[in-house]
Amino acid sequence: MMLRDEPRRFNALKRSIDGISQHMLTLTLRGLERDGLVTRTVFPTTPPRVDYALTPLGHSLRGPVEALGRWAMENQPAIRAARQAYDGHLEP
């Protein structure tokens, strides 16, 4: 969803996604590119500038992803309670 409005540079994406490693972001972007959801554009500057953008197929996935995000946010209290209950059963 970080690409929904405009193309973004790799480092801008990394800064906007809390807790993701450079390696995991690289793997994720490669997978999205392979699946046709993201394009990668390299500009011949020093250092090279690399932008990522959603393809039309990637934009078509926005609705379902936004719905999933809303569901997750609305259900955080229930998820947290379920985790606490589950973790409580694991203690000796």
PDB file of N, CA and C in Angstrom:
ATOM      1  N   MET A   1       0.812  -1.195   0.000  1.00  0.00           N
ATOM      2  CA  MET A   1       0.000   0.000   0.000  1.00  0.00           C
ATOM      3  C   MET A   1       0.858   1.263   0.000  1.00  0.00           C
ATOM      4  N   MET A   2       2.136   1.132   0.292  1.00  0.00           N
ATOM      5  CA  MET A   2       3.006   2.308   0.286  1.00  0.00           C
ATOM      6  C   MET A   2       3.194   2.869  -1.121  1.00  0.00           C
ATOM      7  N   LEU A   3       2.838   2.095  -2.138  1.00  0.00           N
ATOM      8  CA  LEU A   3       2.985   2.542  -3.524  1.00  0.00           C
ATOM      9  C   LEU A   3       1.667   2.988  -4.134  1.00  0.00           C
ATOM     10  N   ARG A   4       0.610   3.055  -3.356  1.00  0.00           N
ATOM     11  CA  ARG A   4      -0.722   3.293  -3.924  1.00  0.00           C
ATOM     12  C   ARG A   4      -0.872   4.641  -4.604  1.00  0.00           C
ATOM     13  N   ASP A   5      -0.160   5.673  -4.142  1.00  0.00           N
ATOM     14  CA  ASP A   5      -0.367   7.014  -4.685  1.00  0.00           C
ATOM     15  C   ASP A   5       0.679   7.437  -5.713  1.00  0.00           C
ATOM     16  N   GLU A   6       1.893   6.938  -5.549  1.00  0.00           N
ATOM     17  CA  GLU A   6       2.970   7.363  -6.444  1.00  0.00           C
ATOM     18  C   GLU A   6       4.150   6.407  -6.330  1.00  0.00           C
ATOM     19  N   PRO A   7       5.038   6.436  -7.351  1.00  0.00           N
ATOM     20  CA  PRO A   7       6.258   5.626  -7.249  1.00  0.00           C
ATOM     21  C   PRO A   7       7.098   6.102  -6.070  1.00  0.00           C
ATOM     22  N   ARG A   8       7.864   5.179  -5.513  1.00  0.00           N
ATOM     23  CA  ARG A   8       8.715   5.539  -4.376  1.00  0.00           C
ATOM     24  C   ARG A   8      10.063   4.861  -4.517  1.00  0.00           C
ATOM     25  N   ARG A   9      11.053   5.515  -3.951  1.00  0.00           N
ATOM     26  CA  ARG A   9      12.398   4.949  -3.926  1.00  0.00           C
ATOM     27  C   ARG A   9      12.490   3.866  -2.859  1.00  0.00           C
ATOM     28  N   PHE A  10      13.474   3.004  -3.040  1.00  0.00           N
ATOM     29  CA  PHE A  10      13.678   1.894  -2.109  1.00  0.00           C
ATOM     30  C   PHE A  10      13.812   2.398  -0.676  1.00  0.00           C
ATOM     31  N   ASN A  11      14.691   3.382  -0.449  1.00  0.00           N
ATOM     32  CA  ASN A  11      14.923   3.855   0.920  1.00  0.00           C
ATOM     33  C   ASN A  11      13.689   4.515   1.512  1.00  0.00           C
ATOM     34  N   ALA A  12      12.891   5.183   0.682  1.00  0.00           N
ATOM     35  CA  ALA A  12      11.651   5.775   1.184  1.00  0.00           C
ATOM     36  C   ALA A  12      10.693   4.673   1.627  1.00  0.00           C
ATOM     37  N   LEU A  13      10.645   3.585   0.866  1.00  0.00           N
ATOM     38  CA  LEU A  13       9.809   2.448   1.260  1.00  0.00           C
ATOM     39  C   LEU A  13      10.307   1.857   2.575  1.00  0.00           C
ATOM     40  N   LYS A  14      11.617   1.668   2.677  1.00  0.00           N
ATOM     41  CA  LYS A  14      12.193   1.060   3.885  1.00  0.00           C
ATOM     42  C   LYS A  14      11.881   1.912   5.119  1.00  0.00           C
ATOM     43  N   ARG A  15      12.001   3.230   4.979  1.00  0.00           N
ATOM     44  CA  ARG A  15      11.714   4.115   6.122  1.00  0.00           C
ATOM     45  C   ARG A  15      10.238   4.077   6.512  1.00  0.00           C
ATOM     46  N   SER A  16       9.361   3.833   5.562  1.00  0.00           N
ATOM     47  CA  SER A  16       7.926   3.880   5.850  1.00  0.00           C
ATOM     48  C   SER A  16       7.361   2.554   6.364  1.00  0.00           C
ATOM     49  N   ILE A  17       8.165   1.492   6.315  1.00  0.00           N
ATOM     50  CA  ILE A  17       7.701   0.177   6.772  1.00  0.00           C
ATOM     51  C   ILE A  17       8.487  -0.187   8.024  1.00  0.00           C
ATOM     52  N   ASP A  18       7.847  -0.025   9.162  1.00  0.00           N
ATOM     53  CA  ASP A  18       8.504  -0.230  10.446  1.00  0.00           C
ATOM     54  C   ASP A  18       8.979  -1.669  10.612  1.00  0.00           C
ATOM     55  N   GLY A  19      10.264  -1.816  10.940  1.00  0.00           N
ATOM     56  CA  GLY A  19      10.796  -3.119  11.316  1.00  0.00           C
ATOM     57  C   GLY A  19      11.208  -4.029  10.172  1.00  0.00           C
ATOM     58  N   ILE A  20      11.133  -3.595   8.925  1.00  0.00           N
ATOM     59  CA  ILE A  20      11.522  -4.478   7.825  1.00  0.00           C
ATOM     60  C   ILE A  20      13.013  -4.319   7.546  1.00  0.00           C
ATOM     61  N   SER A  21      13.678  -5.431   7.284  1.00  0.00           N
ATOM     62  CA  SER A  21      15.096  -5.375   6.959  1.00  0.00           C
ATOM     63  C   SER A  21      15.259  -5.070   5.472  1.00  0.00           C
ATOM     64  N   GLN A  22      16.429  -4.598   5.112  1.00  0.00           N
ATOM     65  CA  GLN A  22      16.711  -4.315   3.705  1.00  0.00           C
ATOM     66  C   GLN A  22      16.576  -5.590   2.882  1.00  0.00           C
ATOM     67  N   HIS A  23      17.069  -6.692   3.416  1.00  0.00           N
ATOM     68  CA  HIS A  23      17.007  -7.971   2.715  1.00  0.00           C
ATOM     69  C   HIS A  23      15.561  -8.406   2.467  1.00  0.00           C
ATOM     70  N   MET A  24      14.719  -8.314   3.484  1.00  0.00           N
ATOM     71  CA  MET A  24      13.324  -8.742   3.335  1.00  0.00           C
ATOM     72  C   MET A  24      12.569  -7.835   2.369  1.00  0.00           C
ATOM     73  N   LEU A  25      12.839  -6.535   2.419  1.00  0.00           N
ATOM     74  CA  LEU A  25      12.183  -5.622   1.481  1.00  0.00           C
ATOM     75  C   LEU A  25      12.611  -5.927   0.054  1.00  0.00           C
ATOM     76  N   THR A  26      13.892  -6.190  -0.141  1.00  0.00           N
ATOM     77  CA  THR A  26      14.389  -6.545  -1.477  1.00  0.00           C
ATOM     78  C   THR A  26      13.703  -7.799  -1.982  1.00  0.00           C
ATOM     79  N   LEU A  27      13.626  -8.830  -1.158  1.00  0.00           N
ATOM     80  CA  LEU A  27      12.970 -10.080  -1.567  1.00  0.00           C
ATOM     81  C   LEU A  27      11.495  -9.862  -1.886  1.00  0.00           C
ATOM     82  N   THR A  28      10.824  -9.066  -1.065  1.00  0.00           N
ATOM     83  CA  THR A  28       9.405  -8.799  -1.267  1.00  0.00           C
ATOM     84  C   THR A  28       9.173  -8.048  -2.578  1.00  0.00           C
ATOM     85  N   LEU A  29       9.972  -7.009  -2.822  1.00  0.00           N
ATOM     86  CA  LEU A  29       9.820  -6.240  -4.053  1.00  0.00           C
ATOM     87  C   LEU A  29      10.122  -7.090  -5.283  1.00  0.00           C
ATOM     88  N   ARG A  30      11.123  -7.942  -5.203  1.00  0.00           N
ATOM     89  CA  ARG A  30      11.426  -8.842  -6.328  1.00  0.00           C
ATOM     90  C   ARG A  30      10.257  -9.772  -6.608  1.00  0.00           C
ATOM     91  N   GLY A  31       9.659 -10.308  -5.550  1.00  0.00           N
ATOM     92  CA  GLY A  31       8.507 -11.191  -5.725  1.00  0.00           C
ATOM     93  C   GLY A  31       7.324 -10.457  -6.333  1.00  0.00           C
ATOM     94  N   LEU A  32       7.073  -9.242  -5.870  1.00  0.00           N
ATOM     95  CA  LEU A  32       5.969  -8.446  -6.424  1.00  0.00           C
ATOM     96  C   LEU A  32       6.229  -8.094  -7.883  1.00  0.00           C
ATOM     97  N   GLU A  33       7.486  -7.819  -8.208  1.00  0.00           N
ATOM     98  CA  GLU A  33       7.845  -7.529  -9.600  1.00  0.00           C
ATOM     99  C   GLU A  33       7.660  -8.777 -10.458  1.00  0.00           C
ATOM    100  N   ARG A  34       8.103  -9.896  -9.961  1.00  0.00           N
ATOM    101  CA  ARG A  34       7.959 -11.166 -10.691  1.00  0.00           C
ATOM    102  C   ARG A  34       6.488 -11.494 -10.953  1.00  0.00           C
ATOM    103  N   ASP A  35       5.629 -11.178  -9.992  1.00  0.00           N
ATOM    104  CA  ASP A  35       4.200 -11.454 -10.126  1.00  0.00           C
ATOM    105  C   ASP A  35       3.474 -10.410 -10.968  1.00  0.00           C
ATOM    106  N   GLY A  36       4.171  -9.372 -11.398  1.00  0.00           N
ATOM    107  CA  GLY A  36       3.562  -8.362 -12.248  1.00  0.00           C
ATOM    108  C   GLY A  36       2.802  -7.290 -11.497  1.00  0.00           C
ATOM    109  N   LEU A  37       3.035  -7.177 -10.192  1.00  0.00           N
ATOM    110  CA  LEU A  37       2.321  -6.198  -9.378  1.00  0.00           C
ATOM    111  C   LEU A  37       3.070  -4.878  -9.242  1.00  0.00           C
ATOM    112  N   VAL A  38       4.394  -4.923  -9.449  1.00  0.00           N
ATOM    113  CA  VAL A  38       5.260  -3.758  -9.248  1.00  0.00           C
ATOM    114  C   VAL A  38       6.236  -3.662 -10.409  1.00  0.00           C
ATOM    115  N   THR A  39       6.553  -2.431 -10.809  1.00  0.00           N
ATOM    116  CA  THR A  39       7.631  -2.215 -11.769  1.00  0.00           C
ATOM    117  C   THR A  39       8.802  -1.582 -11.057  1.00  0.00           C
ATOM    118  N   ARG A  40       9.974  -1.863 -11.565  1.00  0.00           N
ATOM    119  CA  ARG A  40      11.223  -1.320 -11.021  1.00  0.00           C
ATOM    120  C   ARG A  40      11.886  -0.533 -12.141  1.00  0.00           C
ATOM    121  N   THR A  41      12.140   0.751 -11.891  1.00  0.00           N
ATOM    122  CA  THR A  41      12.773   1.608 -12.897  1.00  0.00           C
ATOM    123  C   THR A  41      14.084   2.128 -12.343  1.00  0.00           C
ATOM    124  N   VAL A  42      15.181   1.881 -13.093  1.00  0.00           N
ATOM    125  CA  VAL A  42      16.506   2.339 -12.685  1.00  0.00           C
ATOM    126  C   VAL A  42      16.858   3.568 -13.519  1.00  0.00           C
ATOM    127  N   PHE A  43      17.245   4.647 -12.838  1.00  0.00           N
ATOM    128  CA  PHE A  43      17.659   5.877 -13.503  1.00  0.00           C
ATOM    129  C   PHE A  43      19.179   5.966 -13.459  1.00  0.00           C
ATOM    130  N   PRO A  44      19.807   6.286 -14.597  1.00  0.00           N
ATOM    131  CA  PRO A  44      21.279   6.309 -14.669  1.00  0.00           C
ATOM    132  C   PRO A  44      21.886   7.550 -14.025  1.00  0.00           C
ATOM    133  N   THR A  45      21.834   7.589 -12.716  1.00  0.00           N
ATOM    134  CA  THR A  45      22.440   8.669 -11.952  1.00  0.00           C
ATOM    135  C   THR A  45      23.515   8.072 -11.059  1.00  0.00           C
ATOM    136  N   THR A  46      24.266   8.912 -10.387  1.00  0.00           N
ATOM    137  CA  THR A  46      25.268   8.434  -9.447  1.00  0.00           C
ATOM    138  C   THR A  46      24.923   8.951  -8.074  1.00  0.00           C
ATOM    139  N   PRO A  47      24.580   8.092  -7.124  1.00  0.00           N
ATOM    140  CA  PRO A  47      24.342   6.653  -7.278  1.00  0.00           C
ATOM    141  C   PRO A  47      23.047   6.407  -8.045  1.00  0.00           C
ATOM    142  N   PRO A  48      22.880   5.196  -8.572  1.00  0.00           N
ATOM    143  CA  PRO A  48      21.665   4.904  -9.344  1.00  0.00           C
ATOM    144  C   PRO A  48      20.406   5.121  -8.503  1.00  0.00           C
ATOM    145  N   ARG A  49      19.406   5.707  -9.131  1.00  0.00           N
ATOM    146  CA  ARG A  49      18.113   5.901  -8.473  1.00  0.00           C
ATOM    147  C   ARG A  49      17.182   4.804  -8.956  1.00  0.00           C
ATOM    148  N   VAL A  50      16.525   4.136  -8.022  1.00  0.00           N
ATOM    149  CA  VAL A  50      15.602   3.055  -8.356  1.00  0.00           C
ATOM    150  C   VAL A  50      14.233   3.388  -7.782  1.00  0.00           C
ATOM    151  N   ASP A  51      13.248   3.443  -8.653  1.00  0.00           N
ATOM    152  CA  ASP A  51      11.866   3.707  -8.234  1.00  0.00           C
ATOM    153  C   ASP A  51      11.026   2.460  -8.416  1.00  0.00           C
ATOM    154  N   TYR A  52      10.081   2.285  -7.518  1.00  0.00           N
ATOM    155  CA  TYR A  52       9.113   1.194  -7.602  1.00  0.00           C
ATOM    156  C   TYR A  52       7.729   1.799  -7.730  1.00  0.00           C
ATOM    157  N   ALA A  53       6.896   1.181  -8.564  1.00  0.00           N
ATOM    158  CA  ALA A  53       5.533   1.676  -8.778  1.00  0.00           C
ATOM    159  C   ALA A  53       4.605   0.489  -9.000  1.00  0.00           C
ATOM    160  N   LEU A  54       3.341   0.684  -8.664  1.00  0.00           N
ATOM    161  CA  LEU A  54       2.343  -0.352  -8.929  1.00  0.00           C
ATOM    162  C   LEU A  54       2.031  -0.402 -10.414  1.00  0.00           C
ATOM    163  N   THR A  55       1.832  -1.603 -10.922  1.00  0.00           N
ATOM    164  CA  THR A  55       1.352  -1.811 -12.282  1.00  0.00           C
ATOM    165  C   THR A  55      -0.175  -1.737 -12.247  1.00  0.00           C
ATOM    166  N   PRO A  56      -0.826  -1.758 -13.414  1.00  0.00           N
ATOM    167  CA  PRO A  56      -2.291  -1.833 -13.390  1.00  0.00           C
ATOM    168  C   PRO A  56      -2.802  -3.041 -12.598  1.00  0.00           C
ATOM    169  N   LEU A  57      -2.118  -4.175 -12.710  1.00  0.00           N
ATOM    170  CA  LEU A  57      -2.506  -5.350 -11.928  1.00  0.00           C
ATOM    171  C   LEU A  57      -2.345  -5.082 -10.437  1.00  0.00           C
ATOM    172  N   GLY A  58      -1.266  -4.406 -10.054  1.00  0.00           N
ATOM    173  CA  GLY A  58      -1.048  -4.056  -8.651  1.00  0.00           C
ATOM    174  C   GLY A  58      -2.127  -3.118  -8.134  1.00  0.00           C
ATOM    175  N   HIS A  59      -2.517  -2.149  -8.962  1.00  0.00           N
ATOM    176  CA  HIS A  59      -3.598  -1.238  -8.558  1.00  0.00           C
ATOM    177  C   HIS A  59      -4.916  -1.980  -8.381  1.00  0.00           C
ATOM    178  N   SER A  60      -5.123  -3.029  -9.164  1.00  0.00           N
ATOM    179  CA  SER A  60      -6.381  -3.784  -9.049  1.00  0.00           C
ATOM    180  C   SER A  60      -6.481  -4.534  -7.730  1.00  0.00           C
ATOM    181  N   LEU A  61      -5.365  -4.712  -7.055  1.00  0.00           N
ATOM    182  CA  LEU A  61      -5.336  -5.414  -5.769  1.00  0.00           C
ATOM    183  C   LEU A  61      -5.563  -4.470  -4.590  1.00  0.00           C
ATOM    184  N   ARG A  62      -5.594  -3.171  -4.844  1.00  0.00           N
ATOM    185  CA  ARG A  62      -5.745  -2.190  -3.766  1.00  0.00           C
ATOM    186  C   ARG A  62      -7.003  -2.401  -2.933  1.00  0.00           C
ATOM    187  N   GLY A  63      -8.128  -2.602  -3.575  1.00  0.00           N
ATOM    188  CA  GLY A  63      -9.390  -2.766  -2.845  1.00  0.00           C
ATOM    189  C   GLY A  63      -9.340  -3.900  -1.839  1.00  0.00           C
ATOM    190  N   PRO A  64      -8.982  -5.109  -2.281  1.00  0.00           N
ATOM    191  CA  PRO A  64      -8.902  -6.219  -1.319  1.00  0.00           C
ATOM    192  C   PRO A  64      -7.870  -5.995  -0.209  1.00  0.00           C
ATOM    193  N   VAL A  65      -6.730  -5.418  -0.534  1.00  0.00           N
ATOM    194  CA  VAL A  65      -5.695  -5.195   0.483  1.00  0.00           C
ATOM    195  C   VAL A  65      -6.158  -4.142   1.485  1.00  0.00           C
ATOM    196  N   GLU A  66      -6.792  -3.072   0.998  1.00  0.00           N
ATOM    197  CA  GLU A  66      -7.300  -2.053   1.915  1.00  0.00           C
ATOM    198  C   GLU A  66      -8.390  -2.633   2.817  1.00  0.00           C
ATOM    199  N   ALA A  67      -9.241  -3.495   2.268  1.00  0.00           N
ATOM    200  CA  ALA A  67     -10.287  -4.132   3.083  1.00  0.00           C
ATOM    201  C   ALA A  67      -9.657  -5.018   4.155  1.00  0.00           C
ATOM    202  N   LEU A  68      -8.636  -5.760   3.802  1.00  0.00           N
ATOM    203  CA  LEU A  68      -7.951  -6.606   4.778  1.00  0.00           C
ATOM    204  C   LEU A  68      -7.303  -5.758   5.870  1.00  0.00           C
ATOM    205  N   GLY A  69      -6.695  -4.642   5.481  1.00  0.00           N
ATOM    206  CA  GLY A  69      -6.095  -3.744   6.465  1.00  0.00           C
ATOM    207  C   GLY A  69      -7.126  -3.173   7.421  1.00  0.00           C
ATOM    208  N   ARG A  70      -8.280  -2.760   6.888  1.00  0.00           N
ATOM    209  CA  ARG A  70      -9.352  -2.243   7.756  1.00  0.00           C
ATOM    210  C   ARG A  70      -9.820  -3.324   8.720  1.00  0.00           C
ATOM    211  N   TRP A  71     -10.009  -4.545   8.204  1.00  0.00           N
ATOM    212  CA  TRP A  71     -10.444  -5.658   9.057  1.00  0.00           C
ATOM    213  C   TRP A  71      -9.434  -5.884  10.191  1.00  0.00           C
ATOM    214  N   ALA A  72      -8.145  -5.877   9.848  1.00  0.00           N
ATOM    215  CA  ALA A  72      -7.109  -6.113  10.860  1.00  0.00           C
ATOM    216  C   ALA A  72      -7.127  -5.020  11.933  1.00  0.00           C
ATOM    217  N   MET A  73      -7.277  -3.770  11.507  1.00  0.00           N
ATOM    218  CA  MET A  73      -7.312  -2.666  12.473  1.00  0.00           C
ATOM    219  C   MET A  73      -8.551  -2.750  13.363  1.00  0.00           C
ATOM    220  N   GLU A  74      -9.698  -3.047  12.786  1.00  0.00           N
ATOM    221  CA  GLU A  74     -10.941  -3.140  13.551  1.00  0.00           C
ATOM    222  C   GLU A  74     -10.924  -4.298  14.535  1.00  0.00           C
ATOM    223  N   ASN A  75     -10.172  -5.338  14.222  1.00  0.00           N
ATOM    224  CA  ASN A  75     -10.177  -6.537  15.051  1.00  0.00           C
ATOM    225  C   ASN A  75      -8.941  -6.699  15.927  1.00  0.00           C
ATOM    226  N   GLN A  76      -8.126  -5.656  16.020  1.00  0.00           N
ATOM    227  CA  GLN A  76      -6.927  -5.727  16.860  1.00  0.00           C
ATOM    228  C   GLN A  76      -7.240  -6.092  18.304  1.00  0.00           C
ATOM    229  N   PRO A  77      -8.253  -5.502  18.936  1.00  0.00           N
ATOM    230  CA  PRO A  77      -8.531  -5.893  20.328  1.00  0.00           C
ATOM    231  C   PRO A  77      -8.865  -7.387  20.461  1.00  0.00           C
ATOM    232  N   ALA A  78      -9.655  -7.915  19.560  1.00  0.00           N
ATOM    233  CA  ALA A  78     -10.017  -9.337  19.617  1.00  0.00           C
ATOM    234  C   ALA A  78      -8.805 -10.225  19.352  1.00  0.00           C
ATOM    235  N   ILE A  79      -7.968  -9.806  18.426  1.00  0.00           N
ATOM    236  CA  ILE A  79      -6.757 -10.579  18.119  1.00  0.00           C
ATOM    237  C   ILE A  79      -5.816 -10.569  19.324  1.00  0.00           C
ATOM    238  N   ARG A  80      -5.647  -9.403  19.923  1.00  0.00           N
ATOM    239  CA  ARG A  80      -4.784  -9.282  21.104  1.00  0.00           C
ATOM    240  C   ARG A  80      -5.307 -10.163  22.240  1.00  0.00           C
ATOM    241  N   ALA A  81      -6.627 -10.147  22.466  1.00  0.00           N
ATOM    242  CA  ALA A  81      -7.223 -10.967  23.527  1.00  0.00           C
ATOM    243  C   ALA A  81      -7.035 -12.451  23.239  1.00  0.00           C
ATOM    244  N   ALA A  82      -7.197 -12.840  21.985  1.00  0.00           N
ATOM    245  CA  ALA A  82      -7.012 -14.254  21.621  1.00  0.00           C
ATOM    246  C   ALA A  82      -5.566 -14.682  21.846  1.00  0.00           C
ATOM    247  N   ARG A  83      -4.636 -13.828  21.518  1.00  0.00           N
ATOM    248  CA  ARG A  83      -3.219 -14.147  21.738  1.00  0.00           C
ATOM    249  C   ARG A  83      -2.913 -14.290  23.219  1.00  0.00           C
ATOM    250  N   GLN A  84      -3.446 -13.381  24.027  1.00  0.00           N
ATOM    251  CA  GLN A  84      -3.212 -13.459  25.470  1.00  0.00           C
ATOM    252  C   GLN A  84      -3.812 -14.731  26.049  1.00  0.00           C
ATOM    253  N   ALA A  85      -5.010 -15.096  25.603  1.00  0.00           N
ATOM    254  CA  ALA A  85      -5.645 -16.327  26.087  1.00  0.00           C
ATOM    255  C   ALA A  85      -4.832 -17.543  25.668  1.00  0.00           C
ATOM    256  N   TYR A  86      -4.389 -17.552  24.445  1.00  0.00           N
ATOM    257  CA  TYR A  86      -3.586 -18.668  23.941  1.00  0.00           C
ATOM    258  C   TYR A  86      -2.270 -18.771  24.699  1.00  0.00           C
ATOM    259  N   ASP A  87      -1.582 -17.647  24.845  1.00  0.00           N
ATOM    260  CA  ASP A  87      -0.295 -17.640  25.546  1.00  0.00           C
ATOM    261  C   ASP A  87      -0.470 -18.065  27.010  1.00  0.00           C
ATOM    262  N   GLY A  88      -1.597 -17.743  27.627  1.00  0.00           N
ATOM    263  CA  GLY A  88      -1.853 -18.141  28.991  1.00  0.00           C
ATOM    264  C   GLY A  88      -1.977 -19.647  29.144  1.00  0.00           C
ATOM    265  N   HIS A  89      -2.450 -20.338  28.112  1.00  0.00           N
ATOM    266  CA  HIS A  89      -2.564 -21.801  28.141  1.00  0.00           C
ATOM    267  C   HIS A  89      -1.218 -22.479  27.996  1.00  0.00           C
ATOM    268  N   LEU A  90      -0.213 -21.747  27.492  1.00  0.00           N
ATOM    269  CA  LEU A  90       1.087 -22.346  27.269  1.00  0.00           C
ATOM    270  C   LEU A  90       1.981 -22.325  28.491  1.00  0.00           C
ATOM    271  N   GLU A  91       1.673 -21.462  29.446  1.00  0.00           N
ATOM    272  CA  GLU A  91       2.518 -21.345  30.629  1.00  0.00           C
ATOM    273  C   GLU A  91       2.371 -22.572  31.515  1.00  0.00           C
ATOM    274  N   PRO A  92       3.494 -23.028  32.133  1.00  0.00           N
ATOM    275  CA  PRO A  92       3.429 -24.237  32.997  1.00  0.00           C
ATOM    276  C   PRO A  92       2.634 -24.026  34.259  1.00  0.00           C
TER     277      PRO A  92
END
